[in-house]
PDB file of C-alpha atoms in Angstrom:
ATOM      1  CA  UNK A 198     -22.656  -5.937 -60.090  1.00 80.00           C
ATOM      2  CA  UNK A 199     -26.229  -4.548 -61.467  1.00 83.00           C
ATOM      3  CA  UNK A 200     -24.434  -2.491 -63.973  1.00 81.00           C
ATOM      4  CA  UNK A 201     -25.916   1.046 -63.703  1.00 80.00           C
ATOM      5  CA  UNK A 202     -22.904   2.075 -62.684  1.00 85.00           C
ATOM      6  CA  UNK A 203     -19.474   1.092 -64.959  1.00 89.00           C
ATOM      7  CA  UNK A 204     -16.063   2.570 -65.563  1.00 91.00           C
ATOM      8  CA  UNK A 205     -15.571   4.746 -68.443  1.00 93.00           C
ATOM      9  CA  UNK A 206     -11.755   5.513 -67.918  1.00 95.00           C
ATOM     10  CA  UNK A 207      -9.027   3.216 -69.023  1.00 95.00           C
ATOM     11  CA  UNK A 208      -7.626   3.741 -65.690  1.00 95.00           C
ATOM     12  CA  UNK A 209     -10.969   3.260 -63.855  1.00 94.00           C
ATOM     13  CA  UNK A 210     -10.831  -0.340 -65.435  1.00 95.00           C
ATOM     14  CA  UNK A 211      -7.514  -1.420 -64.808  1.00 96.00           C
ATOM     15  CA  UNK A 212      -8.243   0.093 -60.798  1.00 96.00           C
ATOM     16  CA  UNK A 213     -11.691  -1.717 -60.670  1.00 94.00           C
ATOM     17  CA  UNK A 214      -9.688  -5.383 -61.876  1.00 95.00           C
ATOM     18  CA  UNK A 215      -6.864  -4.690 -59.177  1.00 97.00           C
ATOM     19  CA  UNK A 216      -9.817  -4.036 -56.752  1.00 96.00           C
ATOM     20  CA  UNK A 217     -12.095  -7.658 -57.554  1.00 94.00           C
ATOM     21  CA  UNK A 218      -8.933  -9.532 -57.958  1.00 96.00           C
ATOM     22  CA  UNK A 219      -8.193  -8.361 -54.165  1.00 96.00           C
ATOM     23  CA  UNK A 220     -11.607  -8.186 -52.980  1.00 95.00           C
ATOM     24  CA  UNK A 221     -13.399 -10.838 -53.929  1.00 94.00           C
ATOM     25  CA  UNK A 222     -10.827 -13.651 -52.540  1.00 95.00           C
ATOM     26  CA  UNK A 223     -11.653 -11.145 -49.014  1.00 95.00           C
ATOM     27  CA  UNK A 224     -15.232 -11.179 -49.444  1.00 93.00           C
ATOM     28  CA  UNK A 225     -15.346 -15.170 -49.654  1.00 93.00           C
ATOM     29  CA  UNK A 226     -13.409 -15.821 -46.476  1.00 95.00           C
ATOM     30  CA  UNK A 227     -15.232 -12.876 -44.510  1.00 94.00           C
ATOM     31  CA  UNK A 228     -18.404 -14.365 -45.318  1.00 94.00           C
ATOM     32  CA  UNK A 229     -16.764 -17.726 -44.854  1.00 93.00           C
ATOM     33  CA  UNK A 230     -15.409 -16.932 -41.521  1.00 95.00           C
ATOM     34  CA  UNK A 231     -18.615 -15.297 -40.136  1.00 96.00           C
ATOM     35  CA  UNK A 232     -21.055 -18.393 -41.393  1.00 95.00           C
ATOM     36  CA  UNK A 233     -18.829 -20.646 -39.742  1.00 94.00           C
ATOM     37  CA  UNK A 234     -19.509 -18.875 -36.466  1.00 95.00           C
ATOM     38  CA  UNK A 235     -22.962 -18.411 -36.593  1.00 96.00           C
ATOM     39  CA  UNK A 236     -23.972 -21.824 -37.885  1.00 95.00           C
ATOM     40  CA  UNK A 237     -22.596 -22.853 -34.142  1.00 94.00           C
ATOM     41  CA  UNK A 238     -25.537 -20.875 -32.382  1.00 95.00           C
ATOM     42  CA  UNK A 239     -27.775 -20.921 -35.033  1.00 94.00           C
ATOM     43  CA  UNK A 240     -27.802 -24.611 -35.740  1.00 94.00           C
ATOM     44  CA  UNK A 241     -25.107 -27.015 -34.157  1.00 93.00           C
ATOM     45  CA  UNK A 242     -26.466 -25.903 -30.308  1.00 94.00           C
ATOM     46  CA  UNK A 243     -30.315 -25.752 -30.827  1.00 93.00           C
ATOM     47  CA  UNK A 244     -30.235 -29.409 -32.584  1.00 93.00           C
ATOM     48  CA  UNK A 245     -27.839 -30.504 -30.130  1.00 93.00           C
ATOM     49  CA  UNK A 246     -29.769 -29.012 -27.489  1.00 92.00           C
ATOM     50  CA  UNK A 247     -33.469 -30.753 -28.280  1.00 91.00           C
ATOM     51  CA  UNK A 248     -31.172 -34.216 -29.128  1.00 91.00           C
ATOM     52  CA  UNK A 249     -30.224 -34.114 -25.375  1.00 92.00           C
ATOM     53  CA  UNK A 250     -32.914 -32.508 -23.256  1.00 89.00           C
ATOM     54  CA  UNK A 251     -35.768 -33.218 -25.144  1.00 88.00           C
ATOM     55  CA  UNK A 252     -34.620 -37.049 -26.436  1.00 87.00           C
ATOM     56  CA  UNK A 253     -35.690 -36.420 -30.213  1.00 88.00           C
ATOM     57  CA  UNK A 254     -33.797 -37.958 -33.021  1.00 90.00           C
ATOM     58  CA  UNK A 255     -31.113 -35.544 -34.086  1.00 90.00           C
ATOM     59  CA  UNK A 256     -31.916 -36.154 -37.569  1.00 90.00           C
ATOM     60  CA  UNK A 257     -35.899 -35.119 -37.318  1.00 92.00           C
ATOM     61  CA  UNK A 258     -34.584 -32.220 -34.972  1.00 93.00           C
ATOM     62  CA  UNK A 259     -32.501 -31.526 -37.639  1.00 94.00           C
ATOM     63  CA  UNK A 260     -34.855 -31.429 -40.655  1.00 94.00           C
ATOM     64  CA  UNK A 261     -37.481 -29.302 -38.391  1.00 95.00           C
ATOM     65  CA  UNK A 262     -34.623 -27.239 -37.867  1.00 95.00           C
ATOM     66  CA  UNK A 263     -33.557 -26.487 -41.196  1.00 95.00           C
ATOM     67  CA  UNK A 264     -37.252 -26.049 -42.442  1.00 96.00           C
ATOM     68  CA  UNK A 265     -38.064 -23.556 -39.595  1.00 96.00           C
ATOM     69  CA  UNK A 266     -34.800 -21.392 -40.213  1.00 96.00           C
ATOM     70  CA  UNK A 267     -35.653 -21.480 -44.330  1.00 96.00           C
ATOM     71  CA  UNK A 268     -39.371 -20.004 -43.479  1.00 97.00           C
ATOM     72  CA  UNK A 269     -37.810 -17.705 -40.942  1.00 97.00           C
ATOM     73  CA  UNK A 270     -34.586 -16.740 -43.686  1.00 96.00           C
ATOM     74  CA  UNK A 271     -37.624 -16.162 -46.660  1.00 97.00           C
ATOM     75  CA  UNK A 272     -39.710 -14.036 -44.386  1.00 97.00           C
ATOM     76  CA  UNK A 273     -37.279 -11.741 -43.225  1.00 96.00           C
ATOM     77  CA  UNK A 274     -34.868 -11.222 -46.277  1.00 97.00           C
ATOM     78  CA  UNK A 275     -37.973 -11.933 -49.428  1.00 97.00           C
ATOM     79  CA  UNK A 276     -41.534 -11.131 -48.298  1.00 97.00           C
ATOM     80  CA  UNK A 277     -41.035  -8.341 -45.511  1.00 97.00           C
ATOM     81  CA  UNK A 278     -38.074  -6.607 -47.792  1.00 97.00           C
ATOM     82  CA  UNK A 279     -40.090  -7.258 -50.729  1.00 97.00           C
ATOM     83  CA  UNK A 280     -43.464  -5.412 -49.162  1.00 97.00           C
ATOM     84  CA  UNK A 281     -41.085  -2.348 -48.332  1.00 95.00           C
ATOM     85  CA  UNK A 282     -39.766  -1.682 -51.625  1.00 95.00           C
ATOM     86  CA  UNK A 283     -43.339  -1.686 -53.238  1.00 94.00           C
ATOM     87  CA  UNK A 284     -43.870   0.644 -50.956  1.00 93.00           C
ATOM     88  CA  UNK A 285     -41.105   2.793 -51.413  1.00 91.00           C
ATOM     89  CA  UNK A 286     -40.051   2.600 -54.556  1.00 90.00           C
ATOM     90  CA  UNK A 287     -43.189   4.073 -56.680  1.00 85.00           C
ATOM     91  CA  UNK A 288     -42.917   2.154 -59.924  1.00 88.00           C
ATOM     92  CA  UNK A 289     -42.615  -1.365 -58.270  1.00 93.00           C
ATOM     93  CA  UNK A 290     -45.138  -3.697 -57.094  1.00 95.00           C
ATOM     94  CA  UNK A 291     -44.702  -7.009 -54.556  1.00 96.00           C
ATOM     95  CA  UNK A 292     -43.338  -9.333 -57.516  1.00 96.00           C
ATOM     96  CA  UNK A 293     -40.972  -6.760 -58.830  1.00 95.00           C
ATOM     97  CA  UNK A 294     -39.814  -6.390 -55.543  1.00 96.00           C
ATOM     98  CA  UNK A 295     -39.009  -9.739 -54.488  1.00 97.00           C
ATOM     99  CA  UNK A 296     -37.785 -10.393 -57.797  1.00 97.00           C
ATOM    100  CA  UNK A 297     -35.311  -7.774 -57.088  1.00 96.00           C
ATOM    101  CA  UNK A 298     -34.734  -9.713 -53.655  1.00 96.00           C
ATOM    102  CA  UNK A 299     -34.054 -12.771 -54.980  1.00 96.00           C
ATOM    103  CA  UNK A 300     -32.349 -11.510 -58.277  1.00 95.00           C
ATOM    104  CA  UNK A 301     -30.391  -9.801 -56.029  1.00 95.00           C
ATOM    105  CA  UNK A 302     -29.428 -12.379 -52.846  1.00 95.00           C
ATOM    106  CA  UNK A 303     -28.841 -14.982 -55.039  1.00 93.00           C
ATOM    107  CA  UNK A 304     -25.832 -13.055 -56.362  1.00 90.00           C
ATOM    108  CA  UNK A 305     -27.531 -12.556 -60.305  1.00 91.00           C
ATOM    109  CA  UNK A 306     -27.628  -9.247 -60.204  1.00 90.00           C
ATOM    110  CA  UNK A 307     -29.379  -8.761 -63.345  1.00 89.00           C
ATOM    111  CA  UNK A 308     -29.384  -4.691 -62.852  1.00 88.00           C
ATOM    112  CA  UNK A 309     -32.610  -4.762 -64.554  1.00 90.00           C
ATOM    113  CA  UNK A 310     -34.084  -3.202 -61.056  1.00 91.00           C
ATOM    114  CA  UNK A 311     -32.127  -1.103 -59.029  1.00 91.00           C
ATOM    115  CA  UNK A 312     -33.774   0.896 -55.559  1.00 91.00           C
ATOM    116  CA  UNK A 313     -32.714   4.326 -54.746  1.00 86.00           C
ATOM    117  CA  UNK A 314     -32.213   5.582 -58.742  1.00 82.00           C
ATOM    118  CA  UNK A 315     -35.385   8.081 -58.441  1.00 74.00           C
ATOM    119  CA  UNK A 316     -34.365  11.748 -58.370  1.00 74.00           C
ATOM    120  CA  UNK A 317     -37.438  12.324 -56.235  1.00 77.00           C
ATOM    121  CA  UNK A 318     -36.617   9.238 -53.443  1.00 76.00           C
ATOM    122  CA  UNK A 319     -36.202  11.308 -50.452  1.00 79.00           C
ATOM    123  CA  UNK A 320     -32.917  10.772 -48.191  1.00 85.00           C
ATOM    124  CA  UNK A 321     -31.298   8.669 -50.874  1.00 85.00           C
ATOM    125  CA  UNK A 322     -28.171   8.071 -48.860  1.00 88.00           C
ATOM    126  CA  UNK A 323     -29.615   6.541 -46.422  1.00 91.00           C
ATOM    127  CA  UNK A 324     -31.760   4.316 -48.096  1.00 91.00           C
ATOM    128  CA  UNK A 325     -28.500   3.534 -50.332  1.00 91.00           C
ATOM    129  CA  UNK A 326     -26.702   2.487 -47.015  1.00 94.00           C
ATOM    130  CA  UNK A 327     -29.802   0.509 -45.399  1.00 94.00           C
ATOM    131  CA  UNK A 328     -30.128  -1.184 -48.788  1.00 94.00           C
ATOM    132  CA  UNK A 329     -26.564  -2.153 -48.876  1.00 94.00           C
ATOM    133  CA  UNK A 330     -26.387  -3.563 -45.037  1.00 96.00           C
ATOM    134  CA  UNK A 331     -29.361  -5.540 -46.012  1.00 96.00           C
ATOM    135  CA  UNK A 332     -27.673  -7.120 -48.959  1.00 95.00           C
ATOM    136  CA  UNK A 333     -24.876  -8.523 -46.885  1.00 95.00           C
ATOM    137  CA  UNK A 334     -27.111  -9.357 -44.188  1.00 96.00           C
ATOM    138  CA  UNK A 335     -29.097 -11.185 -46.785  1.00 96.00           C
ATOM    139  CA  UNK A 336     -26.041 -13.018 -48.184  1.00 95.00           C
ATOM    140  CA  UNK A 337     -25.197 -14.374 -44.764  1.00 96.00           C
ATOM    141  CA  UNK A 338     -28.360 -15.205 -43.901  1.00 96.00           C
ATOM    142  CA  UNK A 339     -28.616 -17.405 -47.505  1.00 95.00           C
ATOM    143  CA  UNK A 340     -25.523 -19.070 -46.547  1.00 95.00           C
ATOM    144  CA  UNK A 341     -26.440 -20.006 -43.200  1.00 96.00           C
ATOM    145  CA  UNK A 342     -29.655 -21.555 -44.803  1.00 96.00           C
ATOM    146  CA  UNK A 343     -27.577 -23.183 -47.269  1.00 94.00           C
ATOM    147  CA  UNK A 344     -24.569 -24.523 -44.903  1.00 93.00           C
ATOM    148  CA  UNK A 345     -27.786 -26.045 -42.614  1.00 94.00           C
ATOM    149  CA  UNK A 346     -29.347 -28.155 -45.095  1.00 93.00           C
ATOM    150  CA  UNK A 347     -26.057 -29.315 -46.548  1.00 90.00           C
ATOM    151  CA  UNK A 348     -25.323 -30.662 -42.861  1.00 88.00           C
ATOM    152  CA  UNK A 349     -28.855 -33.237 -42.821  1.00 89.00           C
ATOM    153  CA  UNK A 350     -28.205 -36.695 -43.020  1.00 83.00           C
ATOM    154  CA  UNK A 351     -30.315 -37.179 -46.122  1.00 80.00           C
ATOM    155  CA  UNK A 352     -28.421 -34.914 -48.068  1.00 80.00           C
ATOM    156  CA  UNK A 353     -25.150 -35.712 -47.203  1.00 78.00           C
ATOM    157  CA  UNK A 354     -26.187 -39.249 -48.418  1.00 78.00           C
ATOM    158  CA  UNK A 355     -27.306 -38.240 -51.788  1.00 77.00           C
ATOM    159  CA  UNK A 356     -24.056 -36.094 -52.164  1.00 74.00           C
ATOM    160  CA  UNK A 357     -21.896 -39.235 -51.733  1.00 77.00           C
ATOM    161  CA  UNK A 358     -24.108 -40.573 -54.644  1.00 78.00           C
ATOM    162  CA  UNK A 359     -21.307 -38.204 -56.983  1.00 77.00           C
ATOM    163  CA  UNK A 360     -18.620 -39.036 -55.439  1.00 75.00           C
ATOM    164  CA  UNK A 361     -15.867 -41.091 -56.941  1.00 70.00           C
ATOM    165  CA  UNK A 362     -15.514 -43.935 -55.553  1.00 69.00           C
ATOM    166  CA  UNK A 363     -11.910 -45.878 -54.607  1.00 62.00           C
ATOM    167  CA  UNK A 364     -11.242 -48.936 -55.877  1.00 57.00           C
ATOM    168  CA  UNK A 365     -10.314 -51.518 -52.873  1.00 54.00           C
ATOM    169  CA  UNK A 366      -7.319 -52.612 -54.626  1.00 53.00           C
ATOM    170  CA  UNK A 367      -6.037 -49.380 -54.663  1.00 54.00           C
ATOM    171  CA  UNK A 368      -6.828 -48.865 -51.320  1.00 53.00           C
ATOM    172  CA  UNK A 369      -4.542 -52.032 -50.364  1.00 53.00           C
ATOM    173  CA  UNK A 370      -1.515 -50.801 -52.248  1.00 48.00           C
ATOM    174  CA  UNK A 371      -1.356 -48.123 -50.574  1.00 56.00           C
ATOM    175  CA  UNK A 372      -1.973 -49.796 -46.753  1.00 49.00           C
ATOM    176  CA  UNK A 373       0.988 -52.342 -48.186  1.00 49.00           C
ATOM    177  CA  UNK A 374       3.095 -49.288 -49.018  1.00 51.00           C
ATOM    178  CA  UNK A 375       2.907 -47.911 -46.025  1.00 52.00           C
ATOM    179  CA  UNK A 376       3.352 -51.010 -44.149  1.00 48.00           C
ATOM    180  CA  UNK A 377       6.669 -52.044 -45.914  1.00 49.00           C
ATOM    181  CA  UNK A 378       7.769 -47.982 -45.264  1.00 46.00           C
ATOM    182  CA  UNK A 379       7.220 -48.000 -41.433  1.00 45.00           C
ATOM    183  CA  UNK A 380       8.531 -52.071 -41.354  1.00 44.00           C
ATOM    184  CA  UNK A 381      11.228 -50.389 -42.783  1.00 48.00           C
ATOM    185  CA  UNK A 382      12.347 -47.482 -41.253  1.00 47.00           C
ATOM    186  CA  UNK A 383      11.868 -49.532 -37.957  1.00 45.00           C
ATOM    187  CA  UNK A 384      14.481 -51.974 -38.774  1.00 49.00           C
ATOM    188  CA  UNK A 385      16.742 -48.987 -39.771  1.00 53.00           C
ATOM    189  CA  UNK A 386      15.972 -47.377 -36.528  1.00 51.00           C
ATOM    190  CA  UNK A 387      17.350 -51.034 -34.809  1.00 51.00           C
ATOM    191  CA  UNK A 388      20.019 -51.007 -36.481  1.00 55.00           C
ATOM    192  CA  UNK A 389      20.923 -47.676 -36.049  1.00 55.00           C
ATOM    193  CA  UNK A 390      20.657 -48.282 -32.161  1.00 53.00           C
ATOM    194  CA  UNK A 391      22.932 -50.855 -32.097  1.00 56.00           C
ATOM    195  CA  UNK A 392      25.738 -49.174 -33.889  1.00 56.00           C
ATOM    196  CA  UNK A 393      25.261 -46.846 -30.744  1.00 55.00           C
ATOM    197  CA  UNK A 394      25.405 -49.285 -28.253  1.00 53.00           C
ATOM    198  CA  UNK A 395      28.601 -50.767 -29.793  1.00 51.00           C
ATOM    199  CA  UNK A 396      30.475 -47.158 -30.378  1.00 50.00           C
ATOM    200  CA  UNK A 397      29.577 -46.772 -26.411  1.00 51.00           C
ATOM    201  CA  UNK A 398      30.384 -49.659 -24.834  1.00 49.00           C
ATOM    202  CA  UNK A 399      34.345 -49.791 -23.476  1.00 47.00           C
ATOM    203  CA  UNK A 400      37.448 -51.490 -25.910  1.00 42.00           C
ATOM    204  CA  UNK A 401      38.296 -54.620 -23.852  1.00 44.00           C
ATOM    205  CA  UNK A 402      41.881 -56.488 -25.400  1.00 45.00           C
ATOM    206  CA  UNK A 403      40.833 -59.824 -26.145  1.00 42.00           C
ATOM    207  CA  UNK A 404      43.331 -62.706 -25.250  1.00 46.00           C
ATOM    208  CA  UNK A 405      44.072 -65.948 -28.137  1.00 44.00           C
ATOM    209  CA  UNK A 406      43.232 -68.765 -27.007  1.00 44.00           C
ATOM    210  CA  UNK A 407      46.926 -69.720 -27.192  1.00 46.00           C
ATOM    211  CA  UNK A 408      48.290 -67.094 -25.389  1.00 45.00           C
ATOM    212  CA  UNK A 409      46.290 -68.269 -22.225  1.00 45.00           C
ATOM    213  CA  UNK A 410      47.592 -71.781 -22.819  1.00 44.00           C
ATOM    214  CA  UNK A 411      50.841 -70.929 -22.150  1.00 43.00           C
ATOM    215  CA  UNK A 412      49.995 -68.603 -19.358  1.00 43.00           C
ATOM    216  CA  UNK A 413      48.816 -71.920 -17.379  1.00 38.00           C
ATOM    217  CA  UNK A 414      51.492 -74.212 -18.530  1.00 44.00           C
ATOM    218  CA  UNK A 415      53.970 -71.709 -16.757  1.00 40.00           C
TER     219      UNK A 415
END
């Protein structure tokens, strides 16, 4: 939100809360859902791709990778976009620009420069709509950047540097516990079976001993 453009109304506040309680949680797993696909083309194939054909080491085709896509990400969403607005917006230059660029991508959004406000700025709707399919273009783009360089092998090492770690003790309980649970339920499952196989099996009279004594004395 840049803030140029705020709710007066009691009622326009309580309708713009309902709106980012509900929207926001949608945003994140739009963007979510569409990262997730294109990171598969965009990053998974290619490295996997020069890993087998080519024989490199999937880590170095990896790093390449990343650095490649982060020049490719900068010039197409911070320098190009950045040269345009100078040029269309009259009271900008190239740092204001791509300040506004990267104020704006990396969800700031100070408000402190906002395209499109000039009266004079000829077909203002459009360049309102261009500017906002950029903006989520942009954001995707950033997290696709982002997503790739959290899956190198470096990083993912130095991450694991925060993680808590889990005592081995602990870790034993717990196999113990679950060993004693499935030793356990096992033997109750055994037992269980044989209660069946008694209930099923026919009633057969059983003669004394004595009885058949005096069966062959006679």
């Amino acid at each position: 939100g840049y803030g140029h453009t705020v709710p007066l109304s009691d009622g326009g506040k309580a309708f713009c809360i309902i709106y980012s309680v509900i929207g926001i949680p949608f945003t994140l797993l739009f963007l979510t859902a569409v990262v997730q696909r294109i990171i598969v083309y965009v990053t998974r194939r290619p490295v996997l791709y020069f890993h087998i054909r080519w024989g490199f080491s999937k880590q170095v085709v990896a790093i390449i990778h990343a650095m490649v896509l982060g020049f490719i990400t900068v010039s197409c969403f911070f320098l190009i976009p950045a040269a345009i607005f100078s040029v269309l917006e009259d009271d900008w230059n190239f740092l204001e620009s791509f300040y506004f660029c990267f104020i704006s991508l990396s969800t700031i959004g100070l408000g402190d420069y906002v395209p499109g406000e000039g009266y004079n700025q000829k077909f203002r709707e459009l360049y309102k709509i261009g500017i906002t399919c950029y903006l989520l273009m942009g954001l995707i783009a950033m997290l696709v950047v982002l997503e790739t360089f959290c899956e190198l092998h470096e990083l993912k090492k130095f991450r694991k540097l925060f993680y808590v770690k889990k005592d081995k003790e602990e870790d034993q309980v717990h196999i113990m516990e679950h060993d004693q649970l499935s030793f356990s339920s096992i033997s109750d499952q055994a037992a269980s079976l044989k209660d069946d196989q008694k209930a099923n099996e026919p009633f057969v009279n059983s003669q004394s001993p004595t009885s058949n004594d005096s069966s062959l004395n006679n």
